mmCIF file of C-alpha atoms in Angstrom:
data_model
loop_
_atom_site.group_PDB
_atom_site.id
_atom_site.type_symbol
_atom_site.label_atom_id
_atom_site.label_comp_id
_atom_site.label_asym_id
_atom_site.label_seq_id
_atom_site.Cartn_x
_atom_site.Cartn_y
_atom_site.Cartn_z
ATOM 1 C CA MET A 1 -66.541 -12.701 19.919
ATOM 2 C CA LYS A 2 -65.679 -9.817 22.375
ATOM 3 C CA LEU A 3 -62.532 -9.638 21.605
ATOM 4 C CA LEU A 4 -63.822 -9.274 17.783
ATOM 5 C CA ARG A 5 -66.076 -6.938 18.815
ATOM 6 C CA THR A 6 -64.121 -4.360 20.749
ATOM 7 C CA THR A 7 -61.301 -5.217 17.577
ATOM 8 C CA LEU A 8 -64.356 -3.739 15.457
ATOM 9 C CA ILE A 9 -65.012 -0.396 17.749
ATOM 10 C CA ALA A 10 -61.865 0.581 17.283
ATOM 11 C CA LEU A 11 -61.253 0.032 13.864
ATOM 12 C CA ILE A 12 -64.555 2.127 13.153
ATOM 13 C CA ALA A 13 -63.303 4.895 16.535
ATOM 14 C CA SER A 14 -59.638 5.345 14.386
ATOM 15 C CA ALA A 15 -61.585 5.455 11.170
ATOM 16 C CA PRO A 16 -61.440 8.635 10.717
ATOM 17 C CA LEU A 17 -57.675 9.475 12.284
ATOM 18 C CA ALA A 18 -56.694 6.897 9.069
ATOM 19 C CA GLY A 19 -57.266 10.051 6.757
ATOM 20 C CA PRO A 20 -55.186 11.716 4.749
ATOM 21 C CA LEU A 21 -53.082 14.604 5.714
ATOM 22 C CA LEU A 22 -55.882 16.640 5.859
ATOM 23 C CA ALA A 23 -55.513 17.359 9.779
ATOM 24 C CA HIS A 24 -52.642 18.934 9.355
ATOM 25 C CA GLU A 25 -52.531 21.068 6.191
ATOM 26 C CA ASP A 26 -50.168 23.337 8.034
ATOM 27 C CA ALA A 27 -47.217 20.691 8.570
ATOM 28 C CA THR A 28 -45.181 20.273 5.097
ATOM 29 C CA ASN A 29 -42.494 17.186 6.193
ATOM 30 C CA PRO A 30 -43.934 13.979 5.694
ATOM 31 C CA VAL A 31 -42.025 12.943 8.989
ATOM 32 C CA VAL A 32 -43.424 15.640 11.003
ATOM 33 C CA ILE A 33 -47.384 15.004 9.874
ATOM 34 C CA GLU A 34 -46.939 11.047 10.710
ATOM 35 C CA ARG A 35 -45.973 11.604 13.482
ATOM 36 C CA MET A 36 -48.678 13.915 14.119
ATOM 37 C CA GLU A 37 -51.470 11.959 13.210
ATOM 38 C CA THR A 38 -50.343 9.078 15.911
ATOM 39 C CA MET A 39 -50.222 11.858 18.420
ATOM 40 C CA LYS A 40 -53.364 12.939 16.949
ATOM 41 C CA ALA A 41 -54.866 9.035 17.440
ATOM 42 C CA ILE A 42 -53.487 9.027 21.094
ATOM 43 C CA GLY A 43 -55.434 12.759 21.894
ATOM 44 C CA GLY A 44 -58.705 10.922 20.440
ATOM 45 C CA GLY A 45 -58.891 7.839 22.566
ATOM 46 C CA MET A 46 -57.690 10.515 25.601
ATOM 47 C CA LYS A 47 -61.225 13.035 24.584
ATOM 48 C CA THR A 48 -63.322 10.403 24.084
ATOM 49 C CA LEU A 49 -62.569 8.939 28.179
ATOM 50 C CA ALA A 50 -62.263 12.655 29.120
ATOM 51 C CA GLY A 51 -65.544 13.304 27.707
ATOM 52 C CA MET A 52 -67.293 10.850 29.197
ATOM 53 C CA ALA A 53 -66.092 11.297 32.260
ATOM 54 C CA LYS A 54 -67.506 14.867 31.846
ATOM 55 C CA ASN A 55 -70.414 13.705 30.290
ATOM 56 C CA GLU A 56 -70.293 15.447 27.304
ATOM 57 C CA ILE A 57 -70.486 12.073 25.583
ATOM 58 C CA PRO A 58 -72.779 9.208 26.350
ATOM 59 C CA PHE A 59 -70.863 6.914 28.051
ATOM 60 C CA ASP A 60 -70.279 3.022 26.672
ATOM 61 C CA ALA A 61 -67.765 0.949 27.668
ATOM 62 C CA ASP A 62 -66.809 -0.721 24.592
ATOM 63 C CA LYS A 63 -65.573 2.808 23.075
ATOM 64 C CA ALA A 64 -63.458 3.874 26.677
ATOM 65 C CA ASN A 65 -61.584 0.565 26.130
ATOM 66 C CA ALA A 66 -61.025 0.654 22.309
ATOM 67 C CA ALA A 67 -59.833 4.456 23.151
ATOM 68 C CA LEU A 68 -57.396 2.669 25.771
ATOM 69 C CA ALA A 69 -56.716 0.031 22.870
ATOM 70 C CA ILE A 70 -55.730 2.463 20.431
ATOM 71 C CA MET A 71 -53.579 4.293 22.729
ATOM 72 C CA ALA A 72 -51.868 1.883 23.654
ATOM 73 C CA GLU A 73 -51.260 0.014 20.356
ATOM 74 C CA LYS A 74 -50.133 4.134 18.729
ATOM 75 C CA GLY A 75 -48.218 4.435 22.007
ATOM 76 C CA VAL A 76 -45.741 1.796 21.598
ATOM 77 C CA LEU A 77 -44.580 3.668 17.832
ATOM 78 C CA ILE A 78 -43.790 6.658 18.973
ATOM 79 C CA PRO A 79 -40.187 6.707 19.910
ATOM 80 C CA ALA A 80 -39.804 5.229 16.243
ATOM 81 C CA LYS A 81 -42.068 8.507 15.341
ATOM 82 C CA PHE A 82 -39.699 10.902 16.953
ATOM 83 C CA GLU A 83 -36.749 9.306 16.528
ATOM 84 C CA ALA A 84 -35.645 11.579 13.599
ATOM 85 C CA ASN A 85 -35.493 15.872 14.675
ATOM 86 C CA GLU A 86 -36.974 16.534 11.699
ATOM 87 C CA PRO A 87 -38.104 20.680 12.059
ATOM 88 C CA ASP A 88 -41.902 21.840 10.532
ATOM 89 C CA PRO A 89 -42.722 24.672 11.811
ATOM 90 C CA ALA A 90 -46.152 23.986 12.365
ATOM 91 C CA THR A 91 -45.037 20.864 14.632
ATOM 92 C CA GLU A 92 -45.864 21.427 18.819
ATOM 93 C CA ALA A 93 -42.251 18.880 19.414
ATOM 94 C CA LEU A 94 -40.524 21.137 21.892
ATOM 95 C CA PRO A 95 -36.268 20.413 21.012
ATOM 96 C CA ALA A 96 -36.302 19.062 24.440
ATOM 97 C CA ILE A 97 -37.786 16.019 22.852
ATOM 98 C CA TRP A 98 -34.183 14.984 21.720
ATOM 99 C CA GLU A 99 -32.351 16.863 24.068
ATOM 100 C CA ASN A 100 -33.980 14.130 26.530
ATOM 101 C CA PHE A 101 -34.675 11.514 23.936
ATOM 102 C CA ASP A 102 -34.031 8.693 26.716
ATOM 103 C CA ASP A 103 -36.598 10.189 28.848
ATOM 104 C CA PHE A 104 -38.941 10.969 26.651
ATOM 105 C CA VAL A 105 -39.382 7.077 25.214
ATOM 106 C CA LYS A 106 -39.117 6.745 29.112
ATOM 107 C CA LYS A 107 -42.439 9.063 29.439
ATOM 108 C CA SER A 108 -43.400 7.513 25.766
ATOM 109 C CA GLU A 109 -43.749 3.910 27.598
ATOM 110 C CA ASP A 110 -45.489 4.732 31.028
ATOM 111 C CA MET A 111 -48.493 5.190 28.536
ATOM 112 C CA VAL A 112 -48.154 2.304 27.374
ATOM 113 C CA VAL A 113 -47.832 0.582 30.187
ATOM 114 C CA ALA A 114 -51.027 2.656 31.872
ATOM 115 C CA ALA A 115 -53.264 2.027 29.014
ATOM 116 C CA LYS A 116 -52.449 -1.905 29.390
ATOM 117 C CA SER A 117 -53.104 -1.905 32.474
ATOM 118 C CA ALA A 118 -55.589 0.441 33.285
ATOM 119 C CA PRO A 119 -58.581 -1.712 34.630
ATOM 120 C CA THR A 120 -61.369 -2.977 32.118
ATOM 121 C CA ILE A 121 -63.733 0.618 31.432
ATOM 122 C CA THR A 122 -67.201 -1.431 32.789
ATOM 123 C CA ASP A 123 -68.577 1.852 34.670
ATOM 124 C CA THR A 124 -67.747 5.463 35.148
ATOM 125 C CA ALA A 125 -66.137 4.430 38.452
ATOM 126 C CA SER A 126 -63.407 2.593 36.220
ATOM 127 C CA LEU A 127 -63.613 4.770 33.882
ATOM 128 C CA GLY A 128 -62.159 7.385 36.335
ATOM 129 C CA ALA A 129 -59.407 5.473 37.766
ATOM 130 C CA ALA A 130 -58.200 4.447 33.966
ATOM 131 C CA LEU A 131 -58.325 8.166 32.866
ATOM 132 C CA GLY A 132 -56.609 9.411 36.061
ATOM 133 C CA GLN A 133 -53.847 6.718 34.970
ATOM 134 C CA VAL A 134 -53.776 7.644 32.087
ATOM 135 C CA GLY A 135 -53.508 11.200 31.780
ATOM 136 C CA GLY A 136 -50.850 11.447 34.102
ATOM 137 C CA THR A 137 -49.067 10.168 32.207
ATOM 138 C CA CYS A 138 -50.199 12.351 29.291
ATOM 139 C CA LYS A 139 -49.446 15.267 31.529
ATOM 140 C CA ALA A 140 -46.272 14.523 32.237
ATOM 141 C CA CYS A 141 -44.415 14.058 29.150
ATOM 142 C CA HIS A 142 -47.147 17.090 27.487
ATOM 143 C CA ARG A 143 -45.706 19.345 30.789
ATOM 144 C CA ASP A 144 -42.307 18.736 29.066
ATOM 145 C CA TYR A 145 -42.220 17.777 25.574
ATOM 146 C CA ARG A 146 -45.225 20.291 24.068
ATOM 147 C CA LYS A 147 -45.272 23.426 23.239
#
C-alpha cells in the first residue's frame, strides 16, 4: 500500500513536467527539448528537497521520497538522452559533455546511486542527509558540464 501511495505521489508530482514542450519554448531541436525535460524533472526533485530543507515549502516525507524516486528514475535516462551531440542555441549543455562522455556518464550514474541509496526521508534530519548526498552529485556534474 505504501508503494502504491508513493508511486501515486510521484506521478502527481511529475505531471506538470510531462506537459508539452512549452517549458523550453526557446529550444527547437526535439532531441534537446527531450533532454531538457529530463533534466527539468531531476531539477524539480532537487527543488522539492531544497525547498523543504529551507522551510520554503512544508516538510512532507512522502513528497520528499517521491522526489528522490523521480531523480533516480529520470537519472538513468541521462546517458541515452545526451548520447547524440545535438545543437540548439537554448541548450545549457557544454561541449565538454561529449569531449568527456565517460566522465559525464559516471557523474550521472553517481547521482542515480546517491538518490537510490539515500536514507528514507522521515524527518528534517534525514532530509538533510539525503539532500547532501544527492546535491553533491548534481553540483559535480553542473560544475563541469552545464553553462
